[in-house]
XYZ file of C-alpha atoms in Angstrom:
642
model
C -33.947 -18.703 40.712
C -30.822 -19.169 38.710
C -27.190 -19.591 39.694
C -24.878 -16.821 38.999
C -21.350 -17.513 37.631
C -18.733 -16.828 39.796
C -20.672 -17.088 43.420
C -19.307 -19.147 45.689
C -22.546 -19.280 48.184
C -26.044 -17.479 48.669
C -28.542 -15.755 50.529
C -31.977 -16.190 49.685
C -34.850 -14.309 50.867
C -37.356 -16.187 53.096
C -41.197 -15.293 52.041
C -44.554 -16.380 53.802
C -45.128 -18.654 50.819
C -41.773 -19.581 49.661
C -38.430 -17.795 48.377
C -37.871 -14.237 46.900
C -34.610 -12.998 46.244
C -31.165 -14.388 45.967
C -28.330 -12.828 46.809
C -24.926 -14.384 45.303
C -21.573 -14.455 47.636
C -18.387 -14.114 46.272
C -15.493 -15.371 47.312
C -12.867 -12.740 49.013
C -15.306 -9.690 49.073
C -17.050 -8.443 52.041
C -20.839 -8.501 51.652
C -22.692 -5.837 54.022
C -26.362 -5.374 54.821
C -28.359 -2.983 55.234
C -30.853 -0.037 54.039
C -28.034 2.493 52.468
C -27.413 1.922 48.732
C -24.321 1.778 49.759
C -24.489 -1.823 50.801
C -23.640 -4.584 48.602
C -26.792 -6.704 49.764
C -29.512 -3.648 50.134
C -33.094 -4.457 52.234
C -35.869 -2.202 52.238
C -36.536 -3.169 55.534
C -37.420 -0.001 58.060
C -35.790 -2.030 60.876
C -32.664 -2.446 59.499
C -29.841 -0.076 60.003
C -28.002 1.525 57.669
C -24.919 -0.652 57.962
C -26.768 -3.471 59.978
C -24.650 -7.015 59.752
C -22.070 -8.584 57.268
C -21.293 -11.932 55.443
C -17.605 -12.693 54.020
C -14.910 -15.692 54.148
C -12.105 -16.817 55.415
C -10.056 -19.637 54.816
C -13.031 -21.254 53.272
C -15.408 -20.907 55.766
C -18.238 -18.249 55.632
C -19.202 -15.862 58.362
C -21.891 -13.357 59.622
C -21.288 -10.769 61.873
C -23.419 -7.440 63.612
C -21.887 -4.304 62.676
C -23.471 -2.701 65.580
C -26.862 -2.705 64.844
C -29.358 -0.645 66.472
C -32.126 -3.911 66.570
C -29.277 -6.921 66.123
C -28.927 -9.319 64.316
C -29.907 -12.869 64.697
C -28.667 -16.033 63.420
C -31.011 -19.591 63.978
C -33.136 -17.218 66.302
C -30.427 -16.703 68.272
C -28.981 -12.966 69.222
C -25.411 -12.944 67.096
C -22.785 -11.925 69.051
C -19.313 -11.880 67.837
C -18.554 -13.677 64.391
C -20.418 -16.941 63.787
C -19.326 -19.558 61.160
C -22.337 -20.100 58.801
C -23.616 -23.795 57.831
C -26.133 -24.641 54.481
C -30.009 -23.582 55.804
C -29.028 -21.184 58.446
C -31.289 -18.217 59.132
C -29.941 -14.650 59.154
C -32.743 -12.172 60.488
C -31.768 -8.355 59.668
C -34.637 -6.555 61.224
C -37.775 -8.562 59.488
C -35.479 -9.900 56.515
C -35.140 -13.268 57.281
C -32.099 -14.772 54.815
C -31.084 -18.669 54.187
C -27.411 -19.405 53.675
C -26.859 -21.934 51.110
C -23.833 -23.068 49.215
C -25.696 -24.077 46.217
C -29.939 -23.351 45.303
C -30.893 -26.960 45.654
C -29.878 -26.731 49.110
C -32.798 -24.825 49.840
C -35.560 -26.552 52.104
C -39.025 -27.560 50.736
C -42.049 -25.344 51.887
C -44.797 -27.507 53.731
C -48.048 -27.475 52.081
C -50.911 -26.079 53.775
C -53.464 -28.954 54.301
C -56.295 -29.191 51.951
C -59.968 -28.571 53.315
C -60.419 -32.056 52.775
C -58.224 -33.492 54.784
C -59.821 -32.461 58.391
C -63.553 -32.801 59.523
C -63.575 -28.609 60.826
C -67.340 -27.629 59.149
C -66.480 -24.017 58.384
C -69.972 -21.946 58.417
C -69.422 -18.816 57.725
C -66.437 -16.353 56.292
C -66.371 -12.968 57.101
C -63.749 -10.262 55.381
C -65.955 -7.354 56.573
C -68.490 -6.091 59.406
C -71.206 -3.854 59.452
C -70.045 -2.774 62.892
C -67.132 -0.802 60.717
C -68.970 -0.024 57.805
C -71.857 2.463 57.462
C -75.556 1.305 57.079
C -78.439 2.561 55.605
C -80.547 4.167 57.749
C -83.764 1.679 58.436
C -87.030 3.349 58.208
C -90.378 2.577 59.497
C -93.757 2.055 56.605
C -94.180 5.729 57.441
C -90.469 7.200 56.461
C -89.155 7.833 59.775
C -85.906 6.543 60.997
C -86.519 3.442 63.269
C -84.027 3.297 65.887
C -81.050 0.707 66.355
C -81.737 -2.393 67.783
C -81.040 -2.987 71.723
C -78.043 -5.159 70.626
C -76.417 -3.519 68.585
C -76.245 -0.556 70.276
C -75.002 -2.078 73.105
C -72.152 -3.811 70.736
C -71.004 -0.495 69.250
C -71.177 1.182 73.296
C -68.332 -1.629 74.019
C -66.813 -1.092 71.244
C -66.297 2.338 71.120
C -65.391 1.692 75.191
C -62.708 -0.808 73.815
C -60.918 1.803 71.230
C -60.339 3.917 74.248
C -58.935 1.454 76.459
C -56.861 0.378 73.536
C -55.655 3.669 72.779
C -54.372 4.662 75.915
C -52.366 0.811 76.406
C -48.773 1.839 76.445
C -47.047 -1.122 75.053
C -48.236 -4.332 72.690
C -48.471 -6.300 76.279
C -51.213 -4.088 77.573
C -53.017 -3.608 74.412
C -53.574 -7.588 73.740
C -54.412 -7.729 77.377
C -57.303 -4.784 77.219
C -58.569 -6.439 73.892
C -59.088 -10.048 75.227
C -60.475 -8.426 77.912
C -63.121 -6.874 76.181
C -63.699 -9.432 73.669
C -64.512 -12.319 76.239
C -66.858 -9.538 77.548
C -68.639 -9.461 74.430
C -68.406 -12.945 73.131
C -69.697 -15.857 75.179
C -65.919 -17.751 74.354
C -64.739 -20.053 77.137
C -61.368 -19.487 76.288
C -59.686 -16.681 74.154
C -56.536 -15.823 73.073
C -54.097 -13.240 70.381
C -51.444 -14.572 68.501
C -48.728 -12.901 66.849
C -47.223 -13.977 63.275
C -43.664 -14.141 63.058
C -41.537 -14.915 60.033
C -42.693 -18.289 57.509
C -46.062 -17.969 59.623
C -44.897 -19.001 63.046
C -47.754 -18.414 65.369
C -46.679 -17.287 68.612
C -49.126 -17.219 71.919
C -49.273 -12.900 72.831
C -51.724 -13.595 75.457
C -54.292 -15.921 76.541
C -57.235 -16.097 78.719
C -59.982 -18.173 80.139
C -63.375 -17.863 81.716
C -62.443 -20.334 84.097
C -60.029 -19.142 86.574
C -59.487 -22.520 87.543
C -58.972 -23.552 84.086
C -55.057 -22.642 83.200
C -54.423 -24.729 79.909
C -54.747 -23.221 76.275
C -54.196 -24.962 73.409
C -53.593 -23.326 69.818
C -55.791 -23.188 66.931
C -55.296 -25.972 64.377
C -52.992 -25.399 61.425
C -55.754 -25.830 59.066
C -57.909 -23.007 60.517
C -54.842 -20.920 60.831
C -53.974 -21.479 57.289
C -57.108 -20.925 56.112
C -57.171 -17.566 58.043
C -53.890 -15.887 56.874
C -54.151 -17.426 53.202
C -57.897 -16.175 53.035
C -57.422 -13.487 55.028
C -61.038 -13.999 56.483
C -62.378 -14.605 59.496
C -63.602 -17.648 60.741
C -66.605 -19.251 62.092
C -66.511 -23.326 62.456
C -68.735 -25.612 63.846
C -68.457 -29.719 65.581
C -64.365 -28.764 66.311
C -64.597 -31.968 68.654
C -64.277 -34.114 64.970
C -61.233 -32.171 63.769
C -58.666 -34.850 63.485
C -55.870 -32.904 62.037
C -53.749 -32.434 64.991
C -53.275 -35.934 66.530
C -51.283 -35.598 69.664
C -51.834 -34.231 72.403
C -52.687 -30.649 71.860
C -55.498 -32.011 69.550
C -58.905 -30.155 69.708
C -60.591 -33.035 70.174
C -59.111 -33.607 73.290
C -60.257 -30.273 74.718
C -63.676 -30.890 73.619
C -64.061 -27.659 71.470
C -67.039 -27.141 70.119
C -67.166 -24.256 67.780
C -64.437 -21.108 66.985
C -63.532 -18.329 65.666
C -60.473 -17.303 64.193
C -60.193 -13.379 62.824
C -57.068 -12.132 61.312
C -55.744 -8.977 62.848
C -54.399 -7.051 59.892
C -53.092 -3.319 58.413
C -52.757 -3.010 55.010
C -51.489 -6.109 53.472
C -49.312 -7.408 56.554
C -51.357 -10.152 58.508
C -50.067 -9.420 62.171
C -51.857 -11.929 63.749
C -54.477 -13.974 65.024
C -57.614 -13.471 67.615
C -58.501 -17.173 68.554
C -61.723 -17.702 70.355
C -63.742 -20.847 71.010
C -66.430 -22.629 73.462
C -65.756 -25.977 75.255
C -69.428 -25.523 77.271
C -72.060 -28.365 75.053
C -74.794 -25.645 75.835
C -73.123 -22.818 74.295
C -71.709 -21.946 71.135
C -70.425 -18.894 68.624
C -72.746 -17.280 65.871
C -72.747 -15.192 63.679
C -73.189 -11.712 65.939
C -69.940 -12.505 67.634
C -68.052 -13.411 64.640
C -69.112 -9.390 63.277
C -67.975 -8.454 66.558
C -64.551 -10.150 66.963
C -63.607 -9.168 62.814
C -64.590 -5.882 64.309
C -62.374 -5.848 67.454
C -59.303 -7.287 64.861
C -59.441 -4.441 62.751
C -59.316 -2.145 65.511
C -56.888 -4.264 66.954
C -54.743 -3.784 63.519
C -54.287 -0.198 63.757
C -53.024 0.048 66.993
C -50.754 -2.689 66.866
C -49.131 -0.296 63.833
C -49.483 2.455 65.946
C -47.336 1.257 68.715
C -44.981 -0.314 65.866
C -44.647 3.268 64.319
C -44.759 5.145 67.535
C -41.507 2.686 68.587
C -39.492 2.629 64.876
C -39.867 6.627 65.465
C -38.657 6.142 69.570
C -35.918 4.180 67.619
C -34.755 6.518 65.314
C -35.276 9.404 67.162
C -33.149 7.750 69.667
C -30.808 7.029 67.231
C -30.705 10.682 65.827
C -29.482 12.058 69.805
C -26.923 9.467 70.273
C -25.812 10.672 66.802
C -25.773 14.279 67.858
C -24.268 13.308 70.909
C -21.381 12.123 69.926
C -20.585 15.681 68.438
C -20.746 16.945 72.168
C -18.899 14.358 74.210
C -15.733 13.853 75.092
C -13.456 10.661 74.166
C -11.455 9.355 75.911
C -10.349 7.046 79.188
C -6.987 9.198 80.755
C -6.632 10.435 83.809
C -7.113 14.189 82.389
C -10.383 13.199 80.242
C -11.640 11.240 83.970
C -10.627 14.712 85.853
C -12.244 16.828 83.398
C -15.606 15.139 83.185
C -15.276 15.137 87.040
C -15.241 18.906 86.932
C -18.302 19.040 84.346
C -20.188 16.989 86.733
C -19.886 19.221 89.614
C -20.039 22.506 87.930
C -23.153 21.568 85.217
C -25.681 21.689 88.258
C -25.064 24.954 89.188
C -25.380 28.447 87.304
C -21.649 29.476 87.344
C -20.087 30.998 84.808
C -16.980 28.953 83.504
C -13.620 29.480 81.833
C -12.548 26.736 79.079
C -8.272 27.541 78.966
C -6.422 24.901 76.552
C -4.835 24.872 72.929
C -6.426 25.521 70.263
C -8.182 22.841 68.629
C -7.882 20.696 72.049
C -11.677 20.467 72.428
C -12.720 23.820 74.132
C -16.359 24.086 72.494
C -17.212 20.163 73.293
C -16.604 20.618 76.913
C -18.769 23.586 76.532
C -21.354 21.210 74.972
C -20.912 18.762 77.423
C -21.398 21.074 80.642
C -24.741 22.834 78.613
C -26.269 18.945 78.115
C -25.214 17.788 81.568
C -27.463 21.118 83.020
C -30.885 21.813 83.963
C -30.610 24.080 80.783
C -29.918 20.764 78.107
C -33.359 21.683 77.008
C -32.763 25.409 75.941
C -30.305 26.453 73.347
C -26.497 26.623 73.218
C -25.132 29.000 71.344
C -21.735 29.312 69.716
C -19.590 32.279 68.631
C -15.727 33.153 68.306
C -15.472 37.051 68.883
C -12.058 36.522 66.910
C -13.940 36.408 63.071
C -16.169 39.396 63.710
C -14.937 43.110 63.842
C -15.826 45.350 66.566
C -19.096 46.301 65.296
C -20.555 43.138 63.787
C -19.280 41.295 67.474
C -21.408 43.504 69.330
C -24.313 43.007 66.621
C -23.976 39.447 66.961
C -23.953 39.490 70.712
C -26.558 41.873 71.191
C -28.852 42.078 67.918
C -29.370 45.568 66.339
C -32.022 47.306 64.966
C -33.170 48.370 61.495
C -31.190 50.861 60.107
C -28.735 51.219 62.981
C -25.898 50.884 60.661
C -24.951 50.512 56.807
C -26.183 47.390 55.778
C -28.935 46.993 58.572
C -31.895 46.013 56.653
C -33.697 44.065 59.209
C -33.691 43.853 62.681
C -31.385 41.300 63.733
C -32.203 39.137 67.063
C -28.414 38.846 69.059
C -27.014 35.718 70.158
C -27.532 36.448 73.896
C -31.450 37.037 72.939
C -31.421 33.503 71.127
C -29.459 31.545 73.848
C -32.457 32.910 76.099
C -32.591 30.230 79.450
C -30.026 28.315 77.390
C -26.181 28.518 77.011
C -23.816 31.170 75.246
C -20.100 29.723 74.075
C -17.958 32.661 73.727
C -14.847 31.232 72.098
C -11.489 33.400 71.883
C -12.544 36.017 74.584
C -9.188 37.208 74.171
C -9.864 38.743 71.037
C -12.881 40.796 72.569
C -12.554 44.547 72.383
C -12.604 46.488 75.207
C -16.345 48.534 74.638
C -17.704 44.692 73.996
C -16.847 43.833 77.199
C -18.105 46.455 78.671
C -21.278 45.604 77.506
C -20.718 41.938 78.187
C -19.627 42.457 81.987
C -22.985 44.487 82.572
C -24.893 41.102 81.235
C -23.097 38.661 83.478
C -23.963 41.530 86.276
C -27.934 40.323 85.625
C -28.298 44.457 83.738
C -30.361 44.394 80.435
C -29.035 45.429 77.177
C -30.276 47.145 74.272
C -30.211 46.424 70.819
C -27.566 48.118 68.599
C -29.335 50.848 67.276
C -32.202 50.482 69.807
C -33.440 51.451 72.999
C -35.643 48.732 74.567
C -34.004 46.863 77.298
C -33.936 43.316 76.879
C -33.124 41.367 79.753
C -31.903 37.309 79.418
C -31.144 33.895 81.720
C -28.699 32.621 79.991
C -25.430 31.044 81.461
C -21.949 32.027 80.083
C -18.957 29.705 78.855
C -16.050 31.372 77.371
C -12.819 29.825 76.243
C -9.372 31.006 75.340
C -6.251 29.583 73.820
C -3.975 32.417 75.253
C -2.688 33.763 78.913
C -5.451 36.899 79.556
C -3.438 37.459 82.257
C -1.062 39.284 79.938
C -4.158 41.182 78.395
C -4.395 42.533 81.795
C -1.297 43.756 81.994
C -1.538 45.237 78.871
C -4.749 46.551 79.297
C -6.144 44.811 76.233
C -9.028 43.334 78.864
C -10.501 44.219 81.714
C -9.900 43.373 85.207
C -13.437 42.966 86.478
C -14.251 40.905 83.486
C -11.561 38.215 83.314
C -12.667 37.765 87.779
C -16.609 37.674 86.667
C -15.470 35.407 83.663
C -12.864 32.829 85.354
C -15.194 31.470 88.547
C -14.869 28.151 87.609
C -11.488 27.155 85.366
C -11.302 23.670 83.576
C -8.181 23.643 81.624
C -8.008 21.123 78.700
C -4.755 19.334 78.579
C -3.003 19.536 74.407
C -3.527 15.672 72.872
C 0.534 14.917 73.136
C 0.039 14.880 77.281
C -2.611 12.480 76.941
C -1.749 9.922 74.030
C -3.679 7.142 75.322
C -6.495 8.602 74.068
C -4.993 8.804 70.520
C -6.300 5.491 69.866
C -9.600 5.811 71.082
C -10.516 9.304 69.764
C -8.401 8.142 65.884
C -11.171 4.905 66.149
C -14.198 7.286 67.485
C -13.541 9.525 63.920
C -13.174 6.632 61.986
C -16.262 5.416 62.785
C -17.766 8.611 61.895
C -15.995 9.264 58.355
C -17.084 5.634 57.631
C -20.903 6.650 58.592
C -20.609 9.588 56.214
C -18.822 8.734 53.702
C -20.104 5.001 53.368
C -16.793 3.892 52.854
C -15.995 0.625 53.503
C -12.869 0.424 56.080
C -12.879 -1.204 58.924
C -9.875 -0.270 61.349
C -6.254 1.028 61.474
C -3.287 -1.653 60.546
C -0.813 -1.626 63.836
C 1.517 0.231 61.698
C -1.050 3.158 61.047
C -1.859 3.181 64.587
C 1.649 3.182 65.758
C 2.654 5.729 63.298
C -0.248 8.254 64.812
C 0.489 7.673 69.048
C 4.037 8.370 67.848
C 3.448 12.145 66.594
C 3.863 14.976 68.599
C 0.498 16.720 67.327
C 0.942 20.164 67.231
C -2.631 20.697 66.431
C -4.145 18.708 69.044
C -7.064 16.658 68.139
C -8.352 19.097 65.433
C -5.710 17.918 63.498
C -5.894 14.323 64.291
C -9.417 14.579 63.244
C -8.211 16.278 59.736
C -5.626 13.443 59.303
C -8.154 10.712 59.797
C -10.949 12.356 57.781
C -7.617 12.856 54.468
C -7.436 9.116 55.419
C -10.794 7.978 55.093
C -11.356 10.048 51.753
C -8.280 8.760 49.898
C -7.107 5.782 51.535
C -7.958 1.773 49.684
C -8.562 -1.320 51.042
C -10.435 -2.489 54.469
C -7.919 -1.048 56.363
C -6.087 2.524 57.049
C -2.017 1.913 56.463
C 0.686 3.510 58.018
C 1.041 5.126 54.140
C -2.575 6.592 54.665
C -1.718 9.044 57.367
C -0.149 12.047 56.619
C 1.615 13.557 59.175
C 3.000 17.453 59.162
C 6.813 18.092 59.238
C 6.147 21.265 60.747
C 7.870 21.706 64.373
C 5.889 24.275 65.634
C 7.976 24.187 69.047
C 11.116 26.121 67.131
C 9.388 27.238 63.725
C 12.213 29.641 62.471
C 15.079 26.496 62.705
C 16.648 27.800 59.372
C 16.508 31.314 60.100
C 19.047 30.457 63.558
C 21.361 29.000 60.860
C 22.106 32.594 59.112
C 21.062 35.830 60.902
C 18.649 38.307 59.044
C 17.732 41.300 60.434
C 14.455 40.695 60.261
C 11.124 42.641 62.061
C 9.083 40.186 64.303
C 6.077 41.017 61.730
C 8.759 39.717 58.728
C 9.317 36.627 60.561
C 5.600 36.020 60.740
C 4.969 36.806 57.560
C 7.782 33.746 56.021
C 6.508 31.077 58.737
C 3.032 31.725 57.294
C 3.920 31.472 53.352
C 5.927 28.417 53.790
C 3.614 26.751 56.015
C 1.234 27.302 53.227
C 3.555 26.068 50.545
C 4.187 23.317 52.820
C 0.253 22.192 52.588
C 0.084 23.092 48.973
C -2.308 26.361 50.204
C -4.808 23.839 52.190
C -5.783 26.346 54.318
C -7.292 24.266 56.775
C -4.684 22.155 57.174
C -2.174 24.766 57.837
C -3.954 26.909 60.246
C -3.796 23.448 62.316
C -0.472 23.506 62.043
C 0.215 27.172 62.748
C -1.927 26.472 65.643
C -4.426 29.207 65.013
C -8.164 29.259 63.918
C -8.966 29.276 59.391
C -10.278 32.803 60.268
C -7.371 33.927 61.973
C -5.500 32.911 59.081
C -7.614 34.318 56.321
C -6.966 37.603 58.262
C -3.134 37.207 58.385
C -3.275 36.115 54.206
C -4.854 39.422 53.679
C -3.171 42.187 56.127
C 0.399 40.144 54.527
C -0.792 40.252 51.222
C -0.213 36.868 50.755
C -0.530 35.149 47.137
C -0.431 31.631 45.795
């Protein structure tokens, strides 16, 4: 280990025998861990997160802090909580990294020496890496060539055996499995007392479970640190004899105290990680361990291996997979803490459970789809499929294709038969956003649906019937369709049983905060950027704006932020903010009349809202309050040209 110019401190990797790698700190940077490259200090560690914990200074004094870990992080074997000041020989733990914070390399501790086989009286007799219980034999033949049969022992050791991989595979958690193998082992092996202990990090053994013949007899004391180290430097099991004369521990949990008088000690291994220990040994003068039991406990430990990394596997995947919903769910929830968020999830509550069809009424870009999301997870259907589509970017005939599927050849273009969304959203939910835009022989089709009627295929003739539970969602009054008699009556009643109306962000800016900190968060996760929060300014700046494209645009501004902002933080400079008042958007026309069509009018707004954004399309079909498809459409009937 060398020092590196310029560091002002260090973490150095903790090994089983000594150091590995050091890490230098430098003053006024902000050191993260973690498994992403991304990370300044990266450790291939599969129970680290991506952006697990962090180490910087302040005011010459260095810190550590959780960055909201999935596992935590711990600091002197204590859960971190918070930011903790960090002192020379403290002991980050990221997952199974364990890290020592020094301010300079000769800080470092010294590693204690295992003791020399000399130093104790322990008469080791026999070493065992591998058993013939695991290994196949050649079959034993009598003087005339036919097989000779097992003997009566061994059969009966591979019967409890196999009877023991059973029990141990159906153990739920690490608990039950060490209990079902001491169990069996003491079963097997004429121990007095037995026990499995788990390695931890710098060899730390740790008591998993215990057991004794006795019931009476409560007490169990640990194997000495000669055997131990012996064991996991070797990594061979052991059989000793006279234990009663080994004077290496001399207090009180001494062996010699107990009376021992021979053991065996098996490491319980997979691969090249030692996971722990299976300690047996007699205190009865009359009996004592041989060699058959030592087979049979190296045996039992590398059994007892593989489904220890089983259940580690099985609960890294649990882990991530639970990691992987919350992930997803975040798409599909809702954030925030008003009074309109609290009534709304109120209404999702109440009308998830049941098999109503509901109507989703709000502004566009307000959040329509994710309370459609959240009513489809909060159902006895969160298990089928939801299914979105916005009838606005399809023509007449491609909507009804998408809805309904068509067959091959049923129009130009219809190479394949196409499965419809309805079909796919089978015992699931459909999200119809933009209903308004439906045509009238769509909804038709769609009222008969809702009516429990099958439907055919475009192009086909094979009814097809579905259970699948309807959400639609406008941005407009359909009440003036109705009057217009752009949609029908009988649909908008079968549609609108249940109405949740979603209130525009500006009527509910104290969740501005909450929801600009929520997609943060999520930019930061993407992008691997390394900002932490919004300056006061920044923040201020944002619950100040009108937001004229709801939280759509809020999420655009804080995604522009993230991409091109510097520094830790997000400044008031960072967010860009439209100067677009949507509430009177033809101010300069009112100064000078022009006897301009309703269709001109539209036509200006639209160019100079796109001049305004420099043609980011995206951007100003937020501000024109409209969907990028919508707008596309409008470009093209307008003839519109950068």
């Amino acid at each position: 280990m060398s020092i590196t110019p310029g560091a002002a401190a260090y973490l150095v990797a903790r090994r089983e025998h000594g150091f590995g790698e050091v890490y230098p700190l430098t003053s006024g940077h902000r050191h993260t861990l973690g498994r992403a490259t991304t990370n300044r200090i990266v450790l291939k560690d599969d129970l680290c997160s991506r952006e697990h914990a962090e180490v910087f200074d302040q005011d010459g004094q260095w810190f550590v802090r959780d960055l909201n870990s999935l596992n935590g992080t711990r600091l002197n074997s204590a859960d971190l909580t918070g930011e903790r000041p960090l002192s020379p020989n403290d002991e980050v733990m990221v997952g199974r990294s364990q890290l020592v914070f020094v301010l300079d390399l000769k800080q470092l501790p010294s590693i204690p020496k295992s003791p020399s086989p000399n130093e104790g009286t322990v008469s080791i007799k026999k070493r065992l890496g591998q058993t013939r219980f695991l290994t196949p034999m050649p079959p034993v033949t009598t003087p005339g060539g036919r097989p000779q049969a097992a003997t009566h022992n061994l059969g009966e050791a591979l019967a409890l055996l196999y009877r023991l991989a059973l029990d141990m595979g159906s153990a739920g958690t690490y608990q039950e499995l060490v209990e079902v193998v001491l169990e069996g082992l003491l079963e097997a092996i004429p121990a007095d007392v037995g026990a499995i202990l788990a390695v931890k990090e710098g060899r730390e053994l740790e008591v998993a479970a215990h057991r004794q013949r006795d019931p009476n007899v409560k007490s169990y004391h640990k194997v000495s640190q000669f055997v131990s180290s012996e064991v996991l430097s070797t990594r061979e099991a052991i059989l000793a004899e006279d234990v009663a004369r080994d004077q290496l521990l001399r207090n009180r949990e001494s062996l010699s105290d107990l009376g021992a008088t021979s053991l065996i000690c098996a490491p319980v291994a997979f691969g090249t990680e030692v996971l722990g220990l299976i300690h047996l040994y007699c205190t009865e003068p009359l009996r004592s361990l041989d060699s058959e039991d030592l087979e049979f406990a190296v045996a039992v430990a590398k059994q007892l291996g593989a489904a220890i990394h089983q259940l580690r596997r099985q609960a890294s995947l649990s882990a991530e997979n639970r990691s992987l919903r919350d992930q997803l769910r975040v798409e599909s929830e809702l954030v925030g803490s008003s009074d309109n968020i609290k009534a709304i999830e109120s209404q999702i509550g109440r009308v998830a459970a049941t098999h109503a069809t509901v109507m989703v009424r709000g502004e566009s870009g307000v959040g329509k789809e994710l309370v459609a999301r959240a009513i489809h997870y909060s159902s006895p259907r969160k298990d089928g499929p939801f299914i979105c589509l916005n009838c606005a970017a399809l023509t007449e005939t491609l909507l009804e294709s998408e809805l309904f599927g068509h067959e091959r050849g049923a129009f130009t273009g219809a190479t394949e038969r196409m499965v419809g969304k309805f079909e796919s959203a089978n015992r699931g939910t459909i999200f119809l956003d933009e209903i308004g835009e439906m045509n009238l022989g769509t909804q038709a089709k769609l009222l008969r649906v809702l009516e429990g009627h099958p439907f055919e295929r475009v192009g086909g003739n094979t009814p097809i019937k579905v259970d699948v539970r309807v959400v639609a969602a406008t941005n407009r009054p359909l009440e003036q369709g109705l009057h217009a008699g752009t949609f029908r009556r009988d649909l908008f009643f079968r549609l609108q049983v249940v109405e949740i109306r979603v209130p525009p962000l500006r009527d509910r800016r104290g969740d501005i905060s909450l929801l600009a900190e929520h997609f943060l968060r999520r930019f930061v996760r993407e992008t691997g950027r390394k900002i932490r929060d919004f300056t006061s300014a920044a923040m201020t700046k944002m619950e100040e704006y009108h937001w004229p494209g709801n939280v759509r645009e809020l999420r655009n501004v804080v995604e522009r932020a993230v991409a091109l902002g510097n520094g830790p933080m997000l400044d008031a400079g960072d967010i860009w903010l439209s100067s677009v008042d949507l509430d009177n958007p033809i101010q300069e026309s009112t100064a000078r009349y022009q006897p301009l069509s309703l269709e001109d009018v539209e036509k200006q707004h639209i160019l100079k809202t796109l001049q305004h954004t420099d043609w980011n399309k995206s951007q100003a079909a937020a501000i024109l309050n409209i969907e990028r498809s919508t707008l596309d459409r409008k470009i093209k009937s307008f003839d519109l040209k950068r």
